[in-house]
Amino acid sequence: MQLIYAPASPFARKVRVLASETGLLPRMQLIETAVLPVSLNERVNTLNPLGKIPVLMLDDGEVLYDSRVICEYLDSLHDRPKLFPAEPAIRWKTLRLAALADGVMEAAVITRYERAARPMERQWDDWIDGQLGKVRRALSALNDDSESLQGPLDIAQIGIACALGYLDFRFAELSWRNEFPALVTFQDALSQRESMQLSEPA
């Protein structure tokens, strides 16, 4: 399998962490690339019409995207404990938390694009504040529901850890660690895992 990814992407990091935790990483060729909203990446656009990474190319030529689909596919390939729970009551709660993590990543990434790719005089502060407001509300909800982040590792925990790692990497000024102590405890513990350390952006 070939994974097209960018090292700084929290969505791609989520896939890499899951692949590492499931023992599948050695079966994947990692192909680094860059995707920006203002410049075309023809290879990625050919594989994924949305022009987004990560993209997983299977051995038979099939292409999978986005990170949620790739992660669930990879979770079907191994014999270790599953990271997508099967029992309905647990599964839907886990997927809800995973969706919240994806929402934090999306809001943070597009805010990063707004700041890094758009000229300063054309940046929309109210729009940025709106996106970062989503991030803070999501972190507050996760902090208040920290008991759900305990227990065996699952896709929600991986997603949340990658989202928080991206905030540390790109948004140090948010100082989320000063506001959400339960998430700090969670993140510091998850960060000790080899999968998180191997995938940490430089």
PDB file of N, CA, C and O in Angstrom, residues 121-163:
ATOM      1  N   GLU A 121      -3.634  41.655   4.511  1.00  0.00           N
ATOM      2  CA  GLU A 121      -4.687  42.659   4.363  1.00  0.00           C
ATOM      3  C   GLU A 121      -6.011  42.054   3.900  1.00  0.00           C
ATOM      4  O   GLU A 121      -7.054  42.719   3.961  1.00  0.00           O
ATOM      5  N   ARG A 122      -5.997  40.811   3.463  1.00  0.00           N
ATOM      6  CA  ARG A 122      -7.219  40.181   2.989  1.00  0.00           C
ATOM      7  C   ARG A 122      -7.742  39.114   3.950  1.00  0.00           C
ATOM      8  O   ARG A 122      -8.740  38.451   3.672  1.00  0.00           O
ATOM      9  N   GLN A 123      -7.074  38.936   5.064  1.00  0.00           N
ATOM     10  CA  GLN A 123      -7.528  37.956   6.048  1.00  0.00           C
ATOM     11  C   GLN A 123      -8.762  38.475   6.784  1.00  0.00           C
ATOM     12  O   GLN A 123      -8.873  39.662   7.077  1.00  0.00           O
ATOM     13  N   TRP A 124      -9.674  37.569   7.088  1.00  0.00           N
ATOM     14  CA  TRP A 124     -10.956  37.927   7.709  1.00  0.00           C
ATOM     15  C   TRP A 124     -10.909  37.495   9.168  1.00  0.00           C
ATOM     16  O   TRP A 124     -11.077  36.333   9.497  1.00  0.00           O
ATOM     17  N   ASP A 125     -10.699  38.465  10.046  1.00  0.00           N
ATOM     18  CA  ASP A 125     -10.523  38.166  11.470  1.00  0.00           C
ATOM     19  C   ASP A 125     -11.758  37.523  12.078  1.00  0.00           C
ATOM     20  O   ASP A 125     -11.640  36.616  12.917  1.00  0.00           O
ATOM     21  N   ASP A 126     -12.947  37.988  11.705  1.00  0.00           N
ATOM     22  CA  ASP A 126     -14.166  37.409  12.270  1.00  0.00           C
ATOM     23  C   ASP A 126     -14.308  35.949  11.878  1.00  0.00           C
ATOM     24  O   ASP A 126     -14.783  35.119  12.668  1.00  0.00           O
ATOM     25  N   TRP A 127     -13.909  35.628  10.653  1.00  0.00           N
ATOM     26  CA  TRP A 127     -13.984  34.239  10.196  1.00  0.00           C
ATOM     27  C   TRP A 127     -12.993  33.371  10.974  1.00  0.00           C
ATOM     28  O   TRP A 127     -13.323  32.265  11.408  1.00  0.00           O
ATOM     29  N   ILE A 128     -11.782  33.891  11.176  1.00  0.00           N
ATOM     30  CA  ILE A 128     -10.780  33.164  11.959  1.00  0.00           C
ATOM     31  C   ILE A 128     -11.289  32.939  13.376  1.00  0.00           C
ATOM     32  O   ILE A 128     -11.188  31.838  13.927  1.00  0.00           O
ATOM     33  N   ASP A 129     -11.869  33.986  13.972  1.00  0.00           N
ATOM     34  CA  ASP A 129     -12.389  33.856  15.333  1.00  0.00           C
ATOM     35  C   ASP A 129     -13.498  32.809  15.389  1.00  0.00           C
ATOM     36  O   ASP A 129     -13.615  32.065  16.377  1.00  0.00           O
ATOM     37  N   GLY A 130     -14.303  32.739  14.340  1.00  0.00           N
ATOM     38  CA  GLY A 130     -15.361  31.750  14.303  1.00  0.00           C
ATOM     39  C   GLY A 130     -14.816  30.332  14.271  1.00  0.00           C
ATOM     40  O   GLY A 130     -15.338  29.434  14.950  1.00  0.00           O
ATOM     41  N   GLN A 131     -13.769  30.114  13.484  1.00  0.00           N
ATOM     42  CA  GLN A 131     -13.165  28.780  13.421  1.00  0.00           C
ATOM     43  C   GLN A 131     -12.501  28.403  14.744  1.00  0.00           C
ATOM     44  O   GLN A 131     -12.656  27.277  15.234  1.00  0.00           O
ATOM     45  N   LEU A 132     -11.784  29.332  15.324  1.00  0.00           N
ATOM     46  CA  LEU A 132     -11.133  29.039  16.600  1.00  0.00           C
ATOM     47  C   LEU A 132     -12.157  28.891  17.722  1.00  0.00           C
ATOM     48  O   LEU A 132     -11.907  28.190  18.705  1.00  0.00           O
ATOM     49  N   GLY A 133     -13.314  29.531  17.563  1.00  0.00           N
ATOM     50  CA  GLY A 133     -14.404  29.317  18.508  1.00  0.00           C
ATOM     51  C   GLY A 133     -14.886  27.873  18.475  1.00  0.00           C
ATOM     52  O   GLY A 133     -15.213  27.286  19.520  1.00  0.00           O
ATOM     53  N   LYS A 134     -14.952  27.295  17.289  1.00  0.00           N
ATOM     54  CA  LYS A 134     -15.308  25.874  17.172  1.00  0.00           C
ATOM     55  C   LYS A 134     -14.299  25.018  17.932  1.00  0.00           C
ATOM     56  O   LYS A 134     -14.670  24.059  18.622  1.00  0.00           O
ATOM     57  N   VAL A 135     -13.025  25.361  17.765  1.00  0.00           N
ATOM     58  CA  VAL A 135     -11.982  24.594  18.434  1.00  0.00           C
ATOM     59  C   VAL A 135     -12.152  24.653  19.946  1.00  0.00           C
ATOM     60  O   VAL A 135     -12.131  23.621  20.631  1.00  0.00           O
ATOM     61  N   ARG A 136     -12.353  25.842  20.481  1.00  0.00           N
ATOM     62  CA  ARG A 136     -12.459  25.990  21.932  1.00  0.00           C
ATOM     63  C   ARG A 136     -13.704  25.294  22.473  1.00  0.00           C
ATOM     64  O   ARG A 136     -13.654  24.667  23.541  1.00  0.00           O
ATOM     65  N   ARG A 137     -14.823  25.384  21.771  1.00  0.00           N
ATOM     66  CA  ARG A 137     -16.045  24.707  22.245  1.00  0.00           C
ATOM     67  C   ARG A 137     -15.858  23.196  22.235  1.00  0.00           C
ATOM     68  O   ARG A 137     -16.302  22.503  23.153  1.00  0.00           O
ATOM     69  N   ALA A 138     -15.201  22.697  21.193  1.00  0.00           N
ATOM     70  CA  ALA A 138     -14.957  21.255  21.120  1.00  0.00           C
ATOM     71  C   ALA A 138     -14.024  20.805  22.242  1.00  0.00           C
ATOM     72  O   ALA A 138     -14.270  19.771  22.885  1.00  0.00           O
ATOM     73  N   LEU A 139     -12.970  21.569  22.495  1.00  0.00           N
ATOM     74  CA  LEU A 139     -12.050  21.203  23.569  1.00  0.00           C
ATOM     75  C   LEU A 139     -12.747  21.244  24.922  1.00  0.00           C
ATOM     76  O   LEU A 139     -12.494  20.390  25.783  1.00  0.00           O
ATOM     77  N   SER A 140     -13.617  22.215  25.113  1.00  0.00           N
ATOM     78  CA  SER A 140     -14.360  22.304  26.368  1.00  0.00           C
ATOM     79  C   SER A 140     -15.255  21.079  26.554  1.00  0.00           C
ATOM     80  O   SER A 140     -15.319  20.502  27.646  1.00  0.00           O
ATOM     81  N   ALA A 141     -15.921  20.665  25.473  1.00  0.00           N
ATOM     82  CA  ALA A 141     -16.782  19.484  25.556  1.00  0.00           C
ATOM     83  C   ALA A 141     -15.965  18.231  25.839  1.00  0.00           C
ATOM     84  O   ALA A 141     -16.372  17.385  26.657  1.00  0.00           O
ATOM     85  N   LEU A 142     -14.828  18.096  25.201  1.00  0.00           N
ATOM     86  CA  LEU A 142     -13.978  16.932  25.430  1.00  0.00           C
ATOM     87  C   LEU A 142     -13.410  16.935  26.846  1.00  0.00           C
ATOM     88  O   LEU A 142     -13.318  15.887  27.493  1.00  0.00           O
ATOM     89  N   ASN A 143     -13.029  18.095  27.323  1.00  0.00           N
ATOM     90  CA  ASN A 143     -12.496  18.205  28.679  1.00  0.00           C
ATOM     91  C   ASN A 143     -13.547  17.808  29.707  1.00  0.00           C
ATOM     92  O   ASN A 143     -13.262  17.113  30.688  1.00  0.00           O
ATOM     93  N   ASP A 144     -14.804  18.241  29.474  1.00  0.00           N
ATOM     94  CA  ASP A 144     -15.890  17.912  30.401  1.00  0.00           C
ATOM     95  C   ASP A 144     -16.266  16.440  30.343  1.00  0.00           C
ATOM     96  O   ASP A 144     -16.833  15.903  31.302  1.00  0.00           O
ATOM     97  N   ASP A 145     -15.966  15.784  29.226  1.00  0.00           N
ATOM     98  CA  ASP A 145     -16.313  14.376  29.034  1.00  0.00           C
ATOM     99  C   ASP A 145     -15.057  13.523  29.048  1.00  0.00           C
ATOM    100  O   ASP A 145     -14.960  12.523  28.328  1.00  0.00           O
ATOM    101  N   SER A 146     -14.100  13.892  29.881  1.00  0.00           N
ATOM    102  CA  SER A 146     -12.795  13.231  29.847  1.00  0.00           C
ATOM    103  C   SER A 146     -12.875  11.758  30.231  1.00  0.00           C
ATOM    104  O   SER A 146     -11.996  10.971  29.851  1.00  0.00           O
ATOM    105  N   GLU A 147     -13.918  11.345  30.964  1.00  0.00           N
ATOM    106  CA  GLU A 147     -14.047   9.933  31.301  1.00  0.00           C
ATOM    107  C   GLU A 147     -14.174   9.073  30.053  1.00  0.00           C
ATOM    108  O   GLU A 147     -13.770   7.903  30.051  1.00  0.00           O
ATOM    109  N   SER A 148     -14.721   9.652  28.990  1.00  0.00           N
ATOM    110  CA  SER A 148     -14.878   8.897  27.745  1.00  0.00           C
ATOM    111  C   SER A 148     -13.543   8.666  27.051  1.00  0.00           C
ATOM    112  O   SER A 148     -13.468   7.855  26.120  1.00  0.00           O
ATOM    113  N   LEU A 149     -12.512   9.371  27.487  1.00  0.00           N
ATOM    114  CA  LEU A 149     -11.203   9.223  26.867  1.00  0.00           C
ATOM    115  C   LEU A 149     -10.352   8.187  27.581  1.00  0.00           C
ATOM    116  O   LEU A 149      -9.188   7.995  27.238  1.00  0.00           O
ATOM    117  N   GLN A 150     -10.924   7.535  28.578  1.00  0.00           N
ATOM    118  CA  GLN A 150     -10.222   6.482  29.291  1.00  0.00           C
ATOM    119  C   GLN A 150     -10.556   5.135  28.665  1.00  0.00           C
ATOM    120  O   GLN A 150     -11.440   5.024  27.830  1.00  0.00           O
ATOM    121  N   GLY A 151      -9.830   4.115  29.066  1.00  0.00           N
ATOM    122  CA  GLY A 151     -10.091   2.791  28.535  1.00  0.00           C
ATOM    123  C   GLY A 151      -9.162   2.453  27.393  1.00  0.00           C
ATOM    124  O   GLY A 151      -8.232   3.195  27.070  1.00  0.00           O
ATOM    125  N   PRO A 152      -9.422   1.314  26.730  1.00  0.00           N
ATOM    126  CA  PRO A 152      -8.549   0.858  25.642  1.00  0.00           C
ATOM    127  C   PRO A 152      -8.460   1.887  24.511  1.00  0.00           C
ATOM    128  O   PRO A 152      -9.417   2.621  24.243  1.00  0.00           O
ATOM    129  N   LEU A 153      -7.319   1.926  23.868  1.00  0.00           N
ATOM    130  CA  LEU A 153      -7.100   2.861  22.772  1.00  0.00           C
ATOM    131  C   LEU A 153      -8.132   2.631  21.675  1.00  0.00           C
ATOM    132  O   LEU A 153      -8.435   1.489  21.322  1.00  0.00           O
ATOM    133  N   ASP A 154      -8.671   3.736  21.134  1.00  0.00           N
ATOM    134  CA  ASP A 154      -9.623   3.632  20.032  1.00  0.00           C
ATOM    135  C   ASP A 154      -9.409   4.789  19.069  1.00  0.00           C
ATOM    136  O   ASP A 154      -8.550   5.644  19.280  1.00  0.00           O
ATOM    137  N   ILE A 155     -10.197   4.817  18.003  1.00  0.00           N
ATOM    138  CA  ILE A 155     -10.031   5.827  16.961  1.00  0.00           C
ATOM    139  C   ILE A 155     -10.303   7.233  17.487  1.00  0.00           C
ATOM    140  O   ILE A 155      -9.686   8.206  17.028  1.00  0.00           O
ATOM    141  N   ALA A 156     -11.202   7.367  18.457  1.00  0.00           N
ATOM    142  CA  ALA A 156     -11.476   8.686  19.017  1.00  0.00           C
ATOM    143  C   ALA A 156     -10.255   9.223  19.752  1.00  0.00           C
ATOM    144  O   ALA A 156      -9.871  10.387  19.587  1.00  0.00           O
ATOM    145  N   GLN A 157      -9.632   8.390  20.573  1.00  0.00           N
ATOM    146  CA  GLN A 157      -8.455   8.829  21.306  1.00  0.00           C
ATOM    147  C   GLN A 157      -7.324   9.210  20.345  1.00  0.00           C
ATOM    148  O   GLN A 157      -6.631  10.211  20.558  1.00  0.00           O
ATOM    149  N   ILE A 158      -7.149   8.414  19.299  1.00  0.00           N
ATOM    150  CA  ILE A 158      -6.112   8.728  18.321  1.00  0.00           C
ATOM    151  C   ILE A 158      -6.402  10.075  17.659  1.00  0.00           C
ATOM    152  O   ILE A 158      -5.518  10.925  17.524  1.00  0.00           O
ATOM    153  N   GLY A 159      -7.642  10.279  17.237  1.00  0.00           N
ATOM    154  CA  GLY A 159      -7.997  11.525  16.578  1.00  0.00           C
ATOM    155  C   GLY A 159      -7.828  12.733  17.482  1.00  0.00           C
ATOM    156  O   GLY A 159      -7.296  13.774  17.063  1.00  0.00           O
ATOM    157  N   ILE A 160      -8.259  12.609  18.716  1.00  0.00           N
ATOM    158  CA  ILE A 160      -8.142  13.721  19.666  1.00  0.00           C
ATOM    159  C   ILE A 160      -6.670  14.037  19.929  1.00  0.00           C
ATOM    160  O   ILE A 160      -6.259  15.202  19.967  1.00  0.00           O
ATOM    161  N   ALA A 161      -5.866  13.003  20.100  1.00  0.00           N
ATOM    162  CA  ALA A 161      -4.433  13.219  20.343  1.00  0.00           C
ATOM    163  C   ALA A 161      -3.775  13.916  19.155  1.00  0.00           C
ATOM    164  O   ALA A 161      -2.931  14.812  19.339  1.00  0.00           O
ATOM    165  N   CYS A 162      -4.153  13.553  17.948  1.00  0.00           N
ATOM    166  CA  CYS A 162      -3.576  14.198  16.765  1.00  0.00           C
ATOM    167  C   CYS A 162      -4.066  15.633  16.621  1.00  0.00           C
ATOM    168  O   CYS A 162      -3.311  16.512  16.198  1.00  0.00           O
ATOM    169  N   ALA A 163      -5.324  15.876  16.976  1.00  0.00           N
ATOM    170  CA  ALA A 163      -5.850  17.241  16.934  1.00  0.00           C
ATOM    171  C   ALA A 163      -5.117  18.130  17.938  1.00  0.00           C
ATOM    172  O   ALA A 163      -4.711  19.251  17.607  1.00  0.00           O
TER     173      ALA A 163
END
